[in-house]
Short mmCIF file of C-alpha atoms in Angstrom, two decimals:
data_model
loop_
_atom_site.label_atom_id
_atom_site.label_comp_id
_atom_site.label_asym_id
_atom_site.label_seq_id
_atom_site.Cartn_x
_atom_site.Cartn_y
_atom_site.Cartn_z
CA UNK Y 1 117.23 95.52 86.86
CA UNK Y 2 120.29 94.32 84.92
CA UNK Y 3 123.56 93.11 86.42
CA UNK Y 4 125.24 96.35 85.32
CA UNK Y 5 122.54 98.44 87.04
CA UNK Y 6 122.99 96.43 90.25
CA UNK Y 7 126.75 96.95 90.11
CA UNK Y 8 126.40 100.69 89.51
CA UNK Y 9 123.87 101.10 92.35
CA UNK Y 10 125.75 99.07 94.93
CA UNK Y 11 129.27 100.25 94.09
CA UNK Y 12 128.25 103.71 95.24
CA UNK Y 13 127.26 102.50 98.71
CA UNK Y 14 130.76 103.04 100.04
CA UNK Y 15 131.53 106.19 98.02
CA UNK Y 16 131.54 109.70 99.57
CA UNK Y 17 128.09 111.28 99.67
CA UNK Y 18 127.32 114.83 98.46
CA UNK Y 19 125.84 117.29 100.94
CA UNK Y 20 122.40 117.01 99.33
CA UNK Y 21 122.20 113.22 99.73
CA UNK Y 22 120.77 111.22 102.64
CA UNK Y 23 123.88 111.27 104.83
CA UNK Y 24 124.25 114.05 107.42
CA UNK Y 25 126.77 114.75 110.14
CA UNK Y 26 124.15 114.24 112.84
CA UNK Y 27 123.19 110.75 111.64
CA UNK Y 28 126.59 109.38 110.56
CA UNK Y 29 127.48 106.27 112.58
CA UNK Y 30 129.90 103.37 112.36
CA UNK Y 31 129.94 101.55 109.04
CA UNK Y 32 128.14 98.45 110.29
CA UNK Y 33 125.06 100.55 111.06
CA UNK Y 34 124.46 101.60 107.45
CA UNK Y 35 120.87 101.30 106.23
CA UNK Y 36 119.51 100.60 102.76
CA UNK Y 37 115.93 101.66 101.97
CA UNK Y 38 114.15 99.67 99.24
CA UNK Y 39 110.86 101.25 98.22
CA UNK Y 40 108.27 99.15 96.38
CA UNK Y 41 106.66 102.28 94.93
CA UNK Y 42 103.63 100.79 93.20
CA UNK Y 43 102.59 98.68 96.19
CA UNK Y 44 102.43 101.69 98.52
CA UNK Y 45 100.92 103.96 95.85
CA UNK Y 46 97.94 101.65 95.37
CA UNK Y 47 97.43 101.35 99.13
CA UNK Y 48 97.49 105.12 99.65
CA UNK Y 49 95.04 105.51 96.78
CA UNK Y 50 92.60 103.08 98.43
CA UNK Y 51 92.90 104.91 101.75
CA UNK Y 52 92.67 108.37 100.14
CA UNK Y 53 95.84 109.21 102.05
CA UNK Y 54 99.08 111.01 101.23
CA UNK Y 55 102.66 110.55 102.36
CA UNK Y 56 105.81 112.56 101.75
CA UNK Y 57 108.52 110.42 100.18
CA UNK Y 58 111.12 112.11 102.37
CA UNK Y 59 109.30 110.81 105.48
CA UNK Y 60 110.37 107.29 104.53
CA UNK Y 61 114.04 108.27 104.68
CA UNK Y 62 113.51 110.26 107.87
CA UNK Y 63 112.02 107.22 109.61
CA UNK Y 64 114.76 104.95 108.24
CA UNK Y 65 117.41 107.16 109.88
CA UNK Y 66 116.25 105.86 113.26
CA UNK Y 67 118.09 102.63 112.37
CA UNK Y 68 121.39 104.19 111.31
CA UNK Y 69 123.04 106.08 108.49
CA UNK Y 70 120.98 105.82 105.30
CA UNK Y 71 123.68 104.88 102.79
CA UNK Y 72 121.30 104.39 99.89
CA UNK Y 73 117.57 104.78 99.24
CA UNK Y 74 116.18 103.27 96.05
CA UNK Y 75 112.66 103.44 94.62
CA UNK Y 76 111.71 100.56 92.31
CA UNK Y 77 109.09 101.77 89.84
CA UNK Y 78 107.11 100.32 86.89
CA UNK Y 79 107.44 101.87 83.43
CA UNK Y 80 104.13 103.74 83.63
CA UNK Y 81 105.16 105.84 86.66
CA UNK Y 82 104.43 109.52 85.83
CA UNK Y 83 107.41 111.80 85.30
CA UNK Y 84 106.31 114.19 88.06
CA UNK Y 85 106.22 111.33 90.59
CA UNK Y 86 109.71 110.27 89.54
CA UNK Y 87 110.87 113.84 89.99
CA UNK Y 88 109.40 113.99 93.51
CA UNK Y 89 111.13 110.73 94.40
CA UNK Y 90 114.49 112.06 93.23
CA UNK Y 91 113.98 115.37 95.01
CA UNK Y 92 113.21 113.45 98.24
CA UNK Y 93 116.52 111.57 98.02
CA UNK Y 94 115.59 108.35 96.19
CA UNK Y 95 117.51 106.84 93.33
CA UNK Y 96 115.21 105.46 90.64
CA UNK Y 97 115.31 101.88 89.36
CA UNK Y 98 112.89 101.29 86.50
CA UNK Y 99 111.56 97.72 86.44
CA UNK Y 100 110.08 96.90 83.01
CA UNK Y 101 108.41 93.58 82.17
CA UNK Y 102 110.74 90.76 81.22
CA UNK Y 103 108.35 89.44 78.62
CA UNK Y 104 105.88 91.03 76.22
CA UNK Y 105 102.84 92.43 78.08
CA UNK Y 106 104.11 90.86 81.30
CA UNK Y 107 103.88 92.43 84.79
CA UNK Y 108 106.45 94.88 86.12
CA UNK Y 109 109.44 93.33 87.83
CA UNK Y 110 109.77 95.49 90.96
CA UNK Y 111 109.60 92.53 93.35
CA UNK Y 112 112.26 90.60 91.48
CA UNK Y 113 114.49 93.66 91.23
CA UNK Y 114 114.27 94.28 95.00
CA UNK Y 115 115.07 90.64 95.74
CA UNK Y 116 118.09 90.75 93.42
CA UNK Y 117 119.29 94.03 94.94
CA UNK Y 118 119.03 92.56 98.45
CA UNK Y 119 121.06 89.49 97.53
CA UNK Y 120 123.72 91.69 95.96
CA UNK Y 121 123.90 93.95 99.04
CA UNK Y 122 124.17 91.09 101.54
CA UNK Y 123 127.90 90.81 100.80
CA UNK Y 124 128.52 94.37 102.00
CA UNK Y 125 129.53 94.28 105.67
CA UNK Y 126 128.81 97.98 106.14
CA UNK Y 127 125.08 97.36 105.62
CA UNK Y 128 123.43 96.30 108.86
CA UNK Y 129 119.76 97.03 108.17
CA UNK Y 130 117.42 96.67 105.21
CA UNK Y 131 114.23 98.75 105.23
CA UNK Y 132 111.64 97.34 102.82
CA UNK Y 133 108.73 99.66 102.05
CA UNK Y 134 105.93 97.30 101.03
CA UNK Y 135 103.17 95.08 102.32
CA UNK Y 136 103.60 92.45 99.62
CA UNK Y 137 103.75 88.86 100.88
CA UNK Y 138 106.13 87.99 98.03
CA UNK Y 139 108.96 89.36 100.20
CA UNK Y 140 108.74 86.58 102.82
CA UNK Y 141 111.72 84.72 101.37
CA UNK Y 142 113.65 87.99 101.06
CA UNK Y 143 113.09 88.77 104.75
CA UNK Y 144 114.27 85.28 105.71
CA UNK Y 145 117.38 85.64 103.57
CA UNK Y 146 118.26 88.98 105.16
CA UNK Y 147 117.92 87.65 108.71
CA UNK Y 148 119.67 84.37 107.86
CA UNK Y 149 122.69 86.47 106.94
CA UNK Y 150 122.73 88.16 110.33
CA UNK Y 151 121.22 91.43 109.07
CA UNK Y 152 118.19 93.28 110.38
CA UNK Y 153 115.06 93.75 108.29
CA UNK Y 154 112.48 96.44 109.04
CA UNK Y 155 109.18 96.59 107.19
CA UNK Y 156 107.51 99.93 106.44
CA UNK Y 157 103.85 99.42 105.50
CA UNK Y 158 100.58 101.34 105.49
CA UNK Y 159 97.89 99.94 107.76
CA UNK Y 160 97.42 96.34 108.80
CA UNK Y 161 94.51 95.85 106.40
CA UNK Y 162 96.96 96.12 103.49
CA UNK Y 163 99.80 93.87 104.57
CA UNK Y 164 100.39 90.15 104.23
CA UNK Y 165 99.87 88.55 107.65
CA UNK Y 166 102.51 85.94 106.81
CA UNK Y 167 105.02 88.70 106.00
CA UNK Y 168 104.19 90.53 109.22
CA UNK Y 169 104.74 87.34 111.20
CA UNK Y 170 108.17 86.78 109.62
CA UNK Y 171 109.68 90.24 109.91
CA UNK Y 172 111.33 91.26 113.18
CA UNK Y 173 110.04 94.84 113.20
CA UNK Y 174 107.32 96.72 111.33
CA UNK Y 175 106.48 100.43 111.16
CA UNK Y 176 102.96 101.56 110.28
CA UNK Y 177 103.27 104.55 107.96
CA UNK Y 178 99.66 105.49 108.67
CA UNK Y 179 101.04 107.24 111.75
CA UNK Y 180 102.85 109.71 109.48
CA UNK Y 181 100.36 110.03 106.63
CA UNK Y 182 97.97 112.87 105.87
CA UNK Y 183 94.88 111.01 107.16
CA UNK Y 184 94.18 109.20 110.46
CA UNK Y 185 94.66 105.44 110.63
CA UNK Y 186 91.17 104.00 110.03
CA UNK Y 187 91.86 100.38 110.96
CA UNK Y 188 92.82 98.70 114.22
CA UNK Y 189 95.62 96.21 114.59
CA UNK Y 190 94.55 92.60 113.93
CA UNK Y 191 93.02 90.75 116.88
CA UNK Y 192 92.81 94.00 118.86
CA UNK Y 193 89.23 94.97 118.06
CA UNK Y 194 87.23 95.97 121.10
CA UNK Y 195 90.25 96.31 123.35
CA UNK Y 196 91.11 99.84 122.33
CA UNK Y 197 94.69 99.04 121.31
CA UNK Y 198 97.74 99.36 123.50
CA UNK Y 199 100.00 102.26 124.46
CA UNK Y 200 102.63 100.16 126.25
CA UNK Y 201 106.10 101.08 124.97
CA UNK Y 202 108.33 98.20 126.03
CA UNK Y 203 111.42 99.68 124.40
CA UNK Y 204 111.08 102.88 126.47
CA UNK Y 205 110.48 100.83 129.61
CA UNK Y 206 113.65 98.81 129.15
CA UNK Y 207 115.58 101.91 128.13
CA UNK Y 208 114.49 103.68 131.32
CA UNK Y 209 115.40 100.66 133.45
CA UNK Y 210 118.83 100.51 131.83
CA UNK Y 211 119.46 104.25 132.22
CA UNK Y 212 118.12 104.41 135.78
CA UNK Y 213 115.20 106.69 134.91
CA UNK Y 214 112.58 103.95 135.49
CA UNK Y 215 111.99 101.18 138.01
CA UNK Y 216 110.03 97.95 137.92
CA UNK Y 217 106.40 98.62 138.80
CA UNK Y 218 104.59 95.53 140.08
CA UNK Y 219 101.25 97.32 139.73
CA UNK Y 220 101.69 97.92 136.00
CA UNK Y 221 100.53 95.10 133.72
CA UNK Y 222 103.18 95.87 131.12
CA UNK Y 223 106.01 95.29 133.63
CA UNK Y 224 104.34 92.09 134.82
CA UNK Y 225 104.03 91.01 131.20
CA UNK Y 226 107.78 91.40 130.63
CA UNK Y 227 108.49 89.46 133.81
CA UNK Y 228 106.24 86.58 132.72
CA UNK Y 229 107.95 86.51 129.32
CA UNK Y 230 111.37 86.16 130.98
CA UNK Y 231 110.15 83.41 133.33
CA UNK Y 232 108.57 81.55 130.42
CA UNK Y 233 111.68 81.77 128.24
CA UNK Y 234 113.91 80.54 131.07
CA UNK Y 235 111.62 77.82 132.38
CA UNK Y 236 110.69 76.31 129.02
CA UNK Y 237 114.14 76.59 127.48
CA UNK Y 238 112.57 77.45 124.12
CA UNK Y 239 115.14 80.23 123.59
CA UNK Y 240 118.20 78.13 124.40
CA UNK Y 241 121.19 77.06 122.31
CA UNK Y 242 119.82 73.51 122.22
CA UNK Y 243 119.42 72.27 118.66
CA UNK Y 244 115.91 71.02 119.34
CA UNK Y 245 114.72 74.38 120.68
CA UNK Y 246 115.90 76.72 117.94
CA UNK Y 247 113.13 79.10 116.96
CA UNK Y 248 112.68 82.29 114.97
CA UNK Y 249 111.52 85.46 116.69
CA UNK Y 250 107.94 84.99 115.48
CA UNK Y 251 107.92 81.36 116.68
CA UNK Y 252 109.16 82.42 120.13
CA UNK Y 253 106.56 85.15 120.30
CA UNK Y 254 103.70 82.78 119.45
CA UNK Y 255 104.99 80.05 121.75
CA UNK Y 256 105.30 82.34 124.75
CA UNK Y 257 101.92 83.96 124.13
CA UNK Y 258 100.23 80.55 124.07
CA UNK Y 259 101.66 79.76 127.49
CA UNK Y 260 101.02 83.06 129.31
CA UNK Y 261 98.09 84.62 127.44
CA UNK Y 262 95.45 83.48 129.96
CA UNK Y 263 96.87 85.97 132.46
CA UNK Y 264 96.79 88.91 130.05
CA UNK Y 265 94.48 88.36 127.07
CA UNK Y 266 91.68 90.50 128.51
CA UNK Y 267 93.92 93.56 128.22
CA UNK Y 268 96.92 92.70 126.05
CA UNK Y 269 97.24 91.07 122.63
CA UNK Y 270 99.79 88.94 120.80
CA UNK Y 271 99.78 91.10 117.67
CA UNK Y 272 100.34 94.30 119.61
CA UNK Y 273 101.94 93.88 123.04
CA UNK Y 274 103.72 90.59 122.45
CA UNK Y 275 105.02 91.84 119.11
CA UNK Y 276 106.34 95.08 120.65
CA UNK Y 277 107.81 93.32 123.66
CA UNK Y 278 109.79 90.80 121.60
CA UNK Y 279 111.01 93.52 119.26
CA UNK Y 280 112.33 95.39 122.31
CA UNK Y 281 114.00 92.24 123.69
CA UNK Y 282 115.80 91.85 120.39
CA UNK Y 283 116.82 95.52 120.21
CA UNK Y 284 118.41 95.30 123.69
CA UNK Y 285 120.16 91.99 122.83
CA UNK Y 286 118.18 90.20 125.55
CA UNK Y 287 117.28 87.91 122.68
CA UNK Y 288 120.32 87.51 120.43
CA UNK Y 289 120.03 86.33 116.85
CA UNK Y 290 122.13 83.43 115.67
CA UNK Y 291 122.87 83.31 111.95
CA UNK Y 292 122.54 80.15 109.92
CA UNK Y 293 125.17 77.45 110.36
CA UNK Y 294 126.21 75.44 107.34
CA UNK Y 295 126.09 72.01 108.97
CA UNK Y 296 123.33 72.62 111.50
CA UNK Y 297 120.03 74.46 111.43
CA UNK Y 298 119.97 76.66 108.28
CA UNK Y 299 117.53 79.18 109.78
CA UNK Y 300 118.11 82.22 111.94
CA UNK Y 301 117.12 81.58 115.55
CA UNK Y 302 117.14 83.57 118.77
CA UNK Y 303 118.55 82.73 122.18
CA UNK Y 304 117.93 84.31 125.57
CA UNK Y 305 120.81 85.91 127.44
CA UNK Y 306 119.85 84.85 131.00
CA UNK Y 307 122.70 86.91 132.47
CA UNK Y 308 121.57 90.14 130.86
CA UNK Y 309 121.35 92.87 133.50
CA UNK Y 310 117.78 93.81 132.54
CA UNK Y 311 116.64 90.19 132.81
CA UNK Y 312 118.19 89.82 136.26
CA UNK Y 313 116.73 93.13 137.40
CA UNK Y 314 113.17 92.33 136.33
CA UNK Y 315 113.20 88.72 137.54
CA UNK Y 316 114.59 89.86 140.89
CA UNK Y 317 111.89 92.49 141.38
#
């Protein structure tokens, strides 16, 4: 993607949207909640082909609307993408960015184009969330750059067998598109084999506690799990403002699991329950992200809000 293409694509982020575009009255929110969807088309196409599965392009935008107003959705495609597929993408609400090789007989440049588009968009304060549709591990640095700039990154992927484990460990939140595809999900989440998976929804639990529609249940392992996480974070100080304790969300998750897993590992898992729990703590600002500081730690880190009402409620139960 050329500099002129980047400018043309991004300049329209703040322009009025036609009725047929992604923005609707029911989803329009404050400017800082705008979402950009970046679709690595070829990566997902190959995965769906291996799984003999199908997915409506419009479903990607529908799921992205859960994170705010979708200001722009862009599909990055190689030159050989069939015309009918390009037409379906446009009809579903995606702008098309063709990514030809940069040298003779070279590979397509979708990854590079997405990275460049992200860097260009980071200067726009109205964009709060980047949704990357891919399982490619080449986006690890891109995810770090997004979060280091105080933005949220959500990964849309298809099945855990087709995603980079390093990428999954770096990103704050991931959505498995197999739940919305035309075929059942054939694979289990990593490290969950034989345990039947988990149905614990920690976001809903905290939401109910906040809204008064749920109470702490000492007989429920998921509530006890949250309580142990809070005790561990407070007692160890690993989520404090201290320079020596600054950790990313994935580092906190792994560190806490190592300390409390003996109490839960027969039923719960780090890749499922611990992942969901920490994502919920971030979404409720129980864990607050701190952007990079020029003269201190250059990485994004997370700190616990010990005075958060939900923390006090659960620890006092």
